[in-house]
Structure formats: C-alpha cells, structure tokens
mmCIF file of C-alpha atoms in Angstrom:
data_model
loop_
_atom_site.group_PDB
_atom_site.id
_atom_site.type_symbol
_atom_site.label_atom_id
_atom_site.label_comp_id
_atom_site.label_asym_id
_atom_site.label_seq_id
_atom_site.Cartn_x
_atom_site.Cartn_y
_atom_site.Cartn_z
ATOM 1 C CA MET A 1 13.131 24.135 -116.714
ATOM 2 C CA LYS A 2 15.687 24.856 -119.416
ATOM 3 C CA TYR A 3 15.106 23.657 -122.934
ATOM 4 C CA LYS A 4 17.641 22.797 -125.541
ATOM 5 C CA PHE A 5 17.471 25.113 -128.559
ATOM 6 C CA LEU A 6 19.112 23.956 -131.753
ATOM 7 C CA SER A 7 19.673 25.878 -134.959
ATOM 8 C CA LEU A 8 19.688 23.301 -137.721
ATOM 9 C CA PRO A 9 20.658 24.208 -141.312
ATOM 10 C CA ILE A 10 18.435 23.281 -144.226
ATOM 11 C CA THR A 11 18.754 23.976 -147.938
ATOM 12 C CA ILE A 12 19.015 27.651 -148.795
ATOM 13 C CA VAL A 13 17.629 28.714 -152.133
ATOM 14 C CA GLY A 14 18.450 32.091 -153.640
ATOM 15 C CA VAL A 15 16.979 33.325 -156.891
ATOM 16 C CA LEU A 16 16.636 36.673 -158.602
ATOM 17 C CA PHE A 17 14.181 37.831 -161.242
ATOM 18 C CA LEU A 18 13.260 41.118 -162.837
ATOM 19 C CA SER A 19 9.568 41.884 -163.135
ATOM 20 C CA GLY A 20 7.753 44.441 -165.248
ATOM 21 C CA CYS A 21 7.156 48.064 -164.344
ATOM 22 C CA ALA A 22 3.926 49.405 -162.916
ATOM 23 C CA ASN A 23 1.635 51.768 -164.817
ATOM 24 C CA LYS A 24 1.850 55.502 -164.291
ATOM 25 C CA SER A 25 0.576 56.546 -160.883
ATOM 26 C CA ALA A 26 -1.990 58.933 -162.356
ATOM 27 C CA SER A 27 -3.776 56.179 -164.261
ATOM 28 C CA ILE A 28 -3.626 53.801 -161.302
ATOM 29 C CA ASP A 29 -5.014 56.384 -158.913
ATOM 30 C CA ALA A 30 -7.825 57.066 -161.358
ATOM 31 C CA LEU A 31 -8.951 53.452 -161.093
ATOM 32 C CA LYS A 32 -9.733 53.939 -157.415
ATOM 33 C CA SER A 33 -12.791 56.009 -158.277
ATOM 34 C CA GLN A 34 -14.358 53.221 -160.324
ATOM 35 C CA ASN A 35 -17.023 50.962 -158.905
ATOM 36 C CA SER A 36 -14.965 48.020 -157.687
ATOM 37 C CA ARG A 37 -14.785 45.563 -154.848
ATOM 38 C CA VAL A 38 -12.141 43.128 -153.640
ATOM 39 C CA VAL A 39 -12.981 39.502 -152.907
ATOM 40 C CA GLN A 40 -10.871 37.627 -150.363
ATOM 41 C CA VAL A 41 -9.857 34.026 -150.913
ATOM 42 C CA SER A 42 -10.977 31.139 -148.722
ATOM 43 C CA ASN A 43 -7.354 30.089 -148.142
ATOM 44 C CA PRO A 44 -5.733 32.966 -146.215
ATOM 45 C CA GLN A 45 -2.161 31.962 -147.081
ATOM 46 C CA LEU A 46 -0.230 33.778 -149.791
ATOM 47 C CA THR A 47 0.894 31.551 -152.647
ATOM 48 C CA ASP A 48 4.120 31.740 -154.632
ATOM 49 C CA GLN A 49 2.111 33.208 -157.503
ATOM 50 C CA ASP A 50 0.829 35.982 -155.217
ATOM 51 C CA VAL A 51 4.362 36.937 -154.229
ATOM 52 C CA PHE A 52 6.387 36.223 -157.373
ATOM 53 C CA GLY A 53 3.818 37.097 -160.041
ATOM 54 C CA ASN A 54 2.275 35.229 -162.927
ATOM 55 C CA GLU A 55 5.401 34.260 -164.876
ATOM 56 C CA LEU A 56 4.416 30.570 -164.789
ATOM 57 C CA THR A 57 1.302 31.332 -166.834
ATOM 58 C CA LEU A 58 3.179 33.156 -169.595
ATOM 59 C CA SER A 59 3.484 31.324 -172.910
ATOM 60 C CA SER A 60 5.697 33.725 -174.827
ATOM 61 C CA ILE A 61 8.933 33.669 -172.801
ATOM 62 C CA THR A 62 11.879 33.450 -175.182
ATOM 63 C CA GLU A 63 15.499 32.504 -174.668
ATOM 64 C CA GLU A 64 16.334 36.176 -175.113
ATOM 65 C CA ASP A 65 13.968 37.049 -172.263
ATOM 66 C CA ILE A 66 15.748 34.546 -170.027
ATOM 67 C CA GLN A 67 19.200 35.828 -170.895
ATOM 68 C CA ASN A 68 18.082 39.426 -170.324
ATOM 69 C CA ALA A 69 16.735 38.429 -166.897
ATOM 70 C CA VAL A 70 20.045 36.748 -166.065
ATOM 71 C CA THR A 71 21.929 39.895 -167.031
ATOM 72 C CA ASP A 72 19.597 42.159 -165.074
ATOM 73 C CA ALA A 73 19.858 39.960 -161.978
ATOM 74 C CA LYS A 74 23.650 39.913 -161.791
ATOM 75 C CA GLY A 75 25.072 41.034 -158.489
ATOM 76 C CA ALA A 76 24.009 40.352 -154.932
ATOM 77 C CA PHE A 77 20.497 41.054 -153.709
ATOM 78 C CA THR A 78 20.864 43.605 -150.925
ATOM 79 C CA ILE A 79 18.784 45.545 -148.429
ATOM 80 C CA PRO A 80 20.906 48.111 -146.543
ATOM 81 C CA LEU A 81 20.580 48.162 -142.784
ATOM 82 C CA HIS A 82 17.946 50.541 -141.399
ATOM 83 C CA SER A 83 16.172 50.726 -144.762
ATOM 84 C CA PRO A 84 12.408 51.347 -144.673
ATOM 85 C CA ILE A 85 10.649 48.083 -145.533
ATOM 86 C CA ILE A 86 7.178 46.544 -145.522
ATOM 87 C CA LEU A 87 6.962 43.414 -143.376
ATOM 88 C CA ILE A 88 4.230 40.860 -144.112
ATOM 89 C CA GLN A 89 3.285 37.558 -142.489
ATOM 90 C CA SER A 90 1.373 35.252 -144.805
ATOM 91 C CA GLY A 91 -2.143 34.554 -143.572
ATOM 92 C CA SER A 92 -2.164 37.341 -140.960
ATOM 93 C CA LYS A 93 -3.499 40.893 -140.958
ATOM 94 C CA ALA A 94 -0.260 41.947 -139.284
ATOM 95 C CA PRO A 95 3.057 40.197 -138.510
ATOM 96 C CA ASP A 96 3.621 38.716 -135.068
ATOM 97 C CA ALA A 97 4.541 41.414 -132.557
ATOM 98 C CA LEU A 98 7.679 39.463 -131.640
ATOM 99 C CA MET A 99 8.814 39.433 -135.270
ATOM 100 C CA GLN A 100 8.198 43.163 -135.601
ATOM 101 C CA GLN A 101 10.188 43.749 -132.434
ATOM 102 C CA GLU A 102 13.209 41.828 -133.725
ATOM 103 C CA MET A 103 13.119 43.252 -137.254
ATOM 104 C CA LYS A 104 12.978 46.818 -135.902
ATOM 105 C CA LYS A 105 16.503 46.295 -134.609
ATOM 106 C CA PHE A 106 17.758 46.290 -138.206
ATOM 107 C CA TYR A 107 15.130 48.002 -140.391
ATOM 108 C CA GLN A 108 12.440 50.675 -140.334
ATOM 109 C CA ILE A 109 9.263 48.591 -140.276
ATOM 110 C CA SER A 110 5.865 49.206 -141.832
ATOM 111 C CA THR A 111 3.342 46.377 -141.955
ATOM 112 C CA PHE A 112 0.717 45.205 -144.430
ATOM 113 C CA SER A 113 -1.901 42.479 -144.541
ATOM 114 C CA GLY A 114 -0.743 39.016 -145.603
ATOM 115 C CA ILE A 115 -4.248 37.858 -146.524
ATOM 116 C CA PRO A 116 -4.491 37.663 -150.331
ATOM 117 C CA VAL A 117 -7.262 38.826 -152.600
ATOM 118 C CA VAL A 118 -8.428 37.111 -155.763
ATOM 119 C CA LYS A 119 -10.409 39.344 -158.049
ATOM 120 C CA ARG A 120 -11.567 42.887 -158.399
ATOM 121 C CA LYS A 121 -14.949 43.449 -160.063
ATOM 122 C CA VAL A 122 -14.662 46.452 -162.378
ATOM 123 C CA LYS A 123 -17.379 47.792 -164.644
ATOM 124 C CA ASN A 124 -16.289 48.166 -168.233
ATOM 125 C CA LYS A 125 -16.279 51.409 -170.215
ATOM 126 C CA ASN A 126 -19.737 50.822 -171.694
ATOM 127 C CA ASP A 127 -21.191 50.148 -168.243
ATOM 128 C CA ASP A 128 -23.091 47.153 -169.598
ATOM 129 C CA GLY A 129 -21.623 44.503 -167.330
ATOM 130 C CA SER A 130 -18.526 43.627 -165.340
ATOM 131 C CA VAL A 131 -15.290 41.778 -165.916
ATOM 132 C CA ASP A 132 -12.967 39.918 -163.562
ATOM 133 C CA ASP A 133 -9.637 41.649 -163.197
ATOM 134 C CA GLU A 134 -7.022 39.446 -161.524
ATOM 135 C CA VAL A 135 -5.246 41.274 -158.710
ATOM 136 C CA ASN A 136 -1.457 41.117 -158.976
ATOM 137 C CA TYR A 137 -0.651 41.134 -155.261
ATOM 138 C CA MET A 138 3.063 41.933 -155.469
ATOM 139 C CA GLN A 139 2.671 44.490 -158.235
ATOM 140 C CA ALA A 140 0.100 46.320 -156.133
ATOM 141 C CA LEU A 141 2.344 46.089 -153.067
ATOM 142 C CA ARG A 142 5.305 47.503 -154.975
ATOM 143 C CA TYR A 143 3.154 50.438 -156.038
ATOM 144 C CA ILE A 144 1.998 51.027 -152.442
ATOM 145 C CA ALA A 145 5.561 50.671 -151.157
ATOM 146 C CA ALA A 146 6.898 53.084 -153.766
ATOM 147 C CA LYS A 147 4.408 55.753 -152.713
ATOM 148 C CA GLY A 148 5.465 55.163 -149.108
ATOM 149 C CA ARG A 149 9.173 55.417 -150.009
ATOM 150 C CA GLN A 150 9.868 51.854 -148.915
ATOM 151 C CA LYS A 151 13.018 50.075 -150.099
ATOM 152 C CA ALA A 152 11.857 46.468 -149.986
ATOM 153 C CA ILE A 153 9.009 44.091 -149.156
ATOM 154 C CA ILE A 154 9.667 41.109 -146.905
ATOM 155 C CA VAL A 155 7.112 38.301 -146.733
ATOM 156 C CA TYR A 156 7.468 35.304 -144.443
ATOM 157 C CA TRP A 157 5.581 32.070 -143.874
ATOM 158 C CA SER A 158 5.786 30.310 -140.475
ATOM 159 C CA THR A 159 4.271 26.958 -139.574
ATOM 160 C CA LEU A 160 4.313 25.551 -136.055
ATOM 161 C CA GLU A 161 5.359 21.890 -136.210
ATOM 162 C CA ILE A 162 5.678 19.137 -133.638
ATOM 163 C CA GLY A 163 8.122 16.276 -134.106
ATOM 164 C CA LYS A 164 8.757 12.898 -132.570
ATOM 165 C CA PHE A 165 11.854 10.772 -132.907
ATOM 166 C CA ASP A 166 11.279 7.680 -135.043
ATOM 167 C CA THR A 167 13.424 4.775 -133.834
ATOM 168 C CA GLU A 168 13.183 3.003 -137.189
ATOM 169 C CA THR A 169 14.312 5.873 -139.405
ATOM 170 C CA LYS A 170 16.507 7.373 -136.677
ATOM 171 C CA SER A 171 15.148 10.815 -137.460
ATOM 172 C CA VAL A 172 12.546 13.272 -136.183
ATOM 173 C CA GLN A 173 9.206 13.073 -138.008
ATOM 174 C CA TRP A 174 7.540 16.482 -138.240
ATOM 175 C CA GLU A 175 3.908 17.457 -138.737
ATOM 176 C CA THR A 176 1.868 20.644 -138.496
ATOM 177 C CA TRP A 177 0.627 21.220 -134.953
ATOM 178 C CA ASN A 178 -2.414 23.194 -133.812
ATOM 179 C CA SER A 179 -1.073 23.458 -130.234
ATOM 180 C CA LYS A 180 -4.074 21.541 -128.896
ATOM 181 C CA ASN A 181 -3.728 17.776 -129.232
ATOM 182 C CA VAL A 182 -0.577 16.483 -127.559
ATOM 183 C CA PRO A 183 0.345 12.831 -128.211
ATOM 184 C CA SER A 184 2.178 10.834 -125.579
ATOM 185 C CA GLY A 185 5.942 10.788 -125.355
ATOM 186 C CA ASP A 186 8.694 13.382 -125.621
ATOM 187 C CA TYR A 187 8.432 15.874 -128.435
ATOM 188 C CA SER A 188 10.253 18.662 -130.232
ATOM 189 C CA LEU A 189 8.823 21.922 -131.558
ATOM 190 C CA ARG A 190 9.890 24.279 -134.331
ATOM 191 C CA TYR A 191 8.623 27.109 -136.511
ATOM 192 C CA LEU A 192 9.291 26.087 -140.103
ATOM 193 C CA THR A 193 9.904 29.427 -141.810
ATOM 194 C CA ARG A 194 10.427 30.656 -145.360
ATOM 195 C CA VAL A 195 11.237 34.244 -146.326
ATOM 196 C CA ALA A 196 10.807 36.112 -149.629
ATOM 197 C CA LEU A 197 12.328 39.542 -150.257
ATOM 198 C CA THR A 198 11.415 41.877 -153.132
ATOM 199 C CA ASP A 199 13.149 45.078 -154.185
ATOM 200 C CA VAL A 200 10.486 47.738 -154.714
ATOM 201 C CA ALA A 201 12.297 49.649 -157.448
ATOM 202 C CA THR A 202 13.431 46.765 -159.662
ATOM 203 C CA GLY A 203 11.125 43.874 -158.807
ATOM 204 C CA GLU A 204 14.133 41.607 -158.201
ATOM 205 C CA TRP A 205 13.502 39.071 -155.484
ATOM 206 C CA SER A 206 15.259 36.500 -153.362
ATOM 207 C CA VAL A 207 13.847 33.653 -151.289
ATOM 208 C CA TYR A 208 15.511 31.498 -148.679
ATOM 209 C CA SER A 209 14.785 29.175 -145.780
ATOM 210 C CA PRO A 210 16.594 30.085 -142.556
ATOM 211 C CA SER A 211 17.989 27.444 -140.254
ATOM 212 C CA ASN A 212 15.369 26.003 -137.936
ATOM 213 C CA VAL A 213 15.372 26.773 -134.240
ATOM 214 C CA GLU A 214 14.152 23.662 -132.446
ATOM 215 C CA MET A 215 12.999 23.206 -128.872
ATOM 216 C CA ARG A 216 13.636 19.685 -127.623
ATOM 217 C CA ASN A 217 12.946 17.528 -124.573
ATOM 218 C CA ILE A 218 9.420 18.724 -123.834
ATOM 219 C CA HIS A 219 6.365 16.706 -122.865
ATOM 220 C CA LYS A 220 4.522 17.370 -119.636
ATOM 221 C CA GLU A 221 4.611 21.132 -120.111
ATOM 222 C CA LEU A 222 2.492 20.854 -123.263
ATOM 223 C CA THR A 223 -0.423 19.346 -121.341
ATOM 224 C CA SER A 224 -1.038 22.671 -119.614
ATOM 225 C CA THR A 225 -2.547 25.512 -121.657
ATOM 226 C CA ASP A 226 -0.616 28.209 -119.802
ATOM 227 C CA SER A 227 2.643 26.292 -120.078
ATOM 228 C CA SER A 228 2.214 25.519 -123.769
ATOM 229 C CA VAL A 229 1.534 29.187 -124.542
ATOM 230 C CA LYS A 230 4.673 30.175 -122.668
ATOM 231 C CA ILE A 231 6.735 27.548 -124.475
ATOM 232 C CA ILE A 232 5.416 28.574 -127.889
ATOM 233 C CA ASP A 233 6.108 32.253 -127.176
ATOM 234 C CA GLU A 234 9.632 31.349 -126.110
ATOM 235 C CA LEU A 235 10.108 29.370 -129.317
ATOM 236 C CA LYS A 236 8.788 32.288 -131.388
ATOM 237 C CA GLN A 237 11.125 34.706 -129.632
ATOM 238 C CA ASN A 238 14.197 32.564 -130.344
ATOM 239 C CA THR A 239 13.114 31.832 -133.922
ATOM 240 C CA TYR A 240 12.377 35.439 -134.876
ATOM 241 C CA GLU A 241 15.533 36.699 -133.187
ATOM 242 C CA TRP A 242 17.607 34.243 -135.214
ATOM 243 C CA ILE A 243 15.807 34.974 -138.507
ATOM 244 C CA SER A 244 16.155 38.753 -138.130
ATOM 245 C CA LYS A 245 19.866 38.533 -137.416
ATOM 246 C CA ASP A 246 20.473 36.030 -140.201
ATOM 247 C CA LEU A 247 18.486 38.078 -142.713
ATOM 248 C CA ALA A 248 20.277 41.320 -141.833
ATOM 249 C CA ASN A 249 23.665 39.637 -142.047
ATOM 250 C CA ARG A 250 22.860 37.845 -145.308
ATOM 251 C CA TYR A 251 21.325 40.716 -147.274
ATOM 252 C CA SER A 252 23.011 43.852 -145.929
ATOM 253 C CA PRO A 253 25.834 45.054 -148.216
ATOM 254 C CA ASP A 254 27.724 46.451 -145.227
ATOM 255 C CA ARG A 255 27.313 43.170 -143.283
ATOM 256 C CA LEU A 256 26.447 43.814 -139.679
ATOM 257 C CA LYS A 257 29.705 43.139 -137.837
ATOM 258 C CA THR A 258 28.009 42.842 -134.469
ATOM 259 C CA ILE A 259 25.812 39.886 -135.451
ATOM 260 C CA ASN A 260 26.934 36.647 -133.865
ATOM 261 C CA HIS A 261 25.279 33.449 -135.066
#
C-alpha cells in the first residue's frame, strides 16, 4: 500500500550568538584527575539551556554586549559540505542509525550522547567538603569537539506525533504518540523535528525547524505491531532524508547543486 508523504513548511527561526571561550586545555585536563562524579538528570531530553548556555541567567548583560554580539554574528552561519561534525540526538545515547546514514552523505559524522548531566561533585582545595559545579553541556562539547578537530555540533530533537482531522476546526490535531495505543479512525503520522547547530570555534549557533514530512491515510496498518514498526521506519527514513538534504543545502556556503527538494 502506498502512502501519501507531504512536506509541510512551518516557521523557520534562525539566530546567531557568540559565546565565551573555553579555559586552556592544560587546566581543563588537570581537572580530570580530581575526585568527581557526574549525575544524570531524570529527564533525558536536552533543554535549550543545555545547548545554548546560561545566558538567560546572566544579570549583567549591557547594551554594549548586545551590540557586540550583533556585530560578531554578522554573516551567514555555514558548515561546509563534508566537514567533520558531531551529531547528537536529544535523549538518546546515539542518533538513530537512519539519521546517521543520511547525514553521512554530506558530512563526516562522529556521534555523542544526547543525555544531559546536571552536576559534577568536586572536592574543594582544602578537601573539607564538596561543592556543586554546574556542567555547561555545550561548552564541554565544544572542548571535546575541538580536540577531535570537529567543525560543528548538530543537535536534533524528534517527537513522533499522531494526528486526526478535526471537522470543526478543519485542521489536523496533533499529539505525542507512543506507537502503542491506536484510536479509531484514519490518522496521520509525523516526526516533529527541531535542529540546533553550533560552530565549535566561535560558539555561534543557529536553530531551525525543518518542514514536516507527514504520512497520511493510515489506519488498519497501525493495529499490527510488525506493520506499525515498518510504517514508522519508513516515516523516519523519509524524514531524515529530507532533513539532511535541507540542512546541507541551507547551511553549506557552496550550496549543494544536486539537492532537489
């Protein structure tokens, strides 16, 4: 049975910001020998603060700081084709294999865990207690990426959603779906996806929401476990293929001529 795939545009948001520099590698490496442990959070999803830093908690941002950031962020955010990058899926130890497969067509892929950490317990200099040191997820990733000679870090969030057409509003009503409970009637499926890109060297970042790939006119197939798995894999394949092409075309300075949307 053939399904109807639709690529529907939604609002695209692009923003750039310059973050601070990391400490010297020698001092950072020295910290590894201290007695420390990392505590994982109960919510495995990365937050905006994990990815974009703690700017929202700063109280001393001046107008001059803002204008300097605007100046520093002038020009397009770019990631050249075939650049070495770190690919991360929020909430997963490794990105989906299908996403890795598609992204490898345009970039050299390394992967990293998308499960955040909260605090690192570090004994103080007097060794008379411990203090909580907040882990800056993206700052640490930039340091790791720099040592691995990576150009950029790409983080994505994907949520499987099921939608049903509402005759009153004349629109599809979407909700998160666990791929288990299937209500009656015809349904649509989509992976709602958001992508954040960070330049390792500068800390500049860009975030956008790709168009959604939707699978429509499905019902009976979802009642079978084997069929639903096949359908979801097919949806993932089409979604990740579209996102990889769109990302490469959007952020590559040489613009991949062979990409057809």
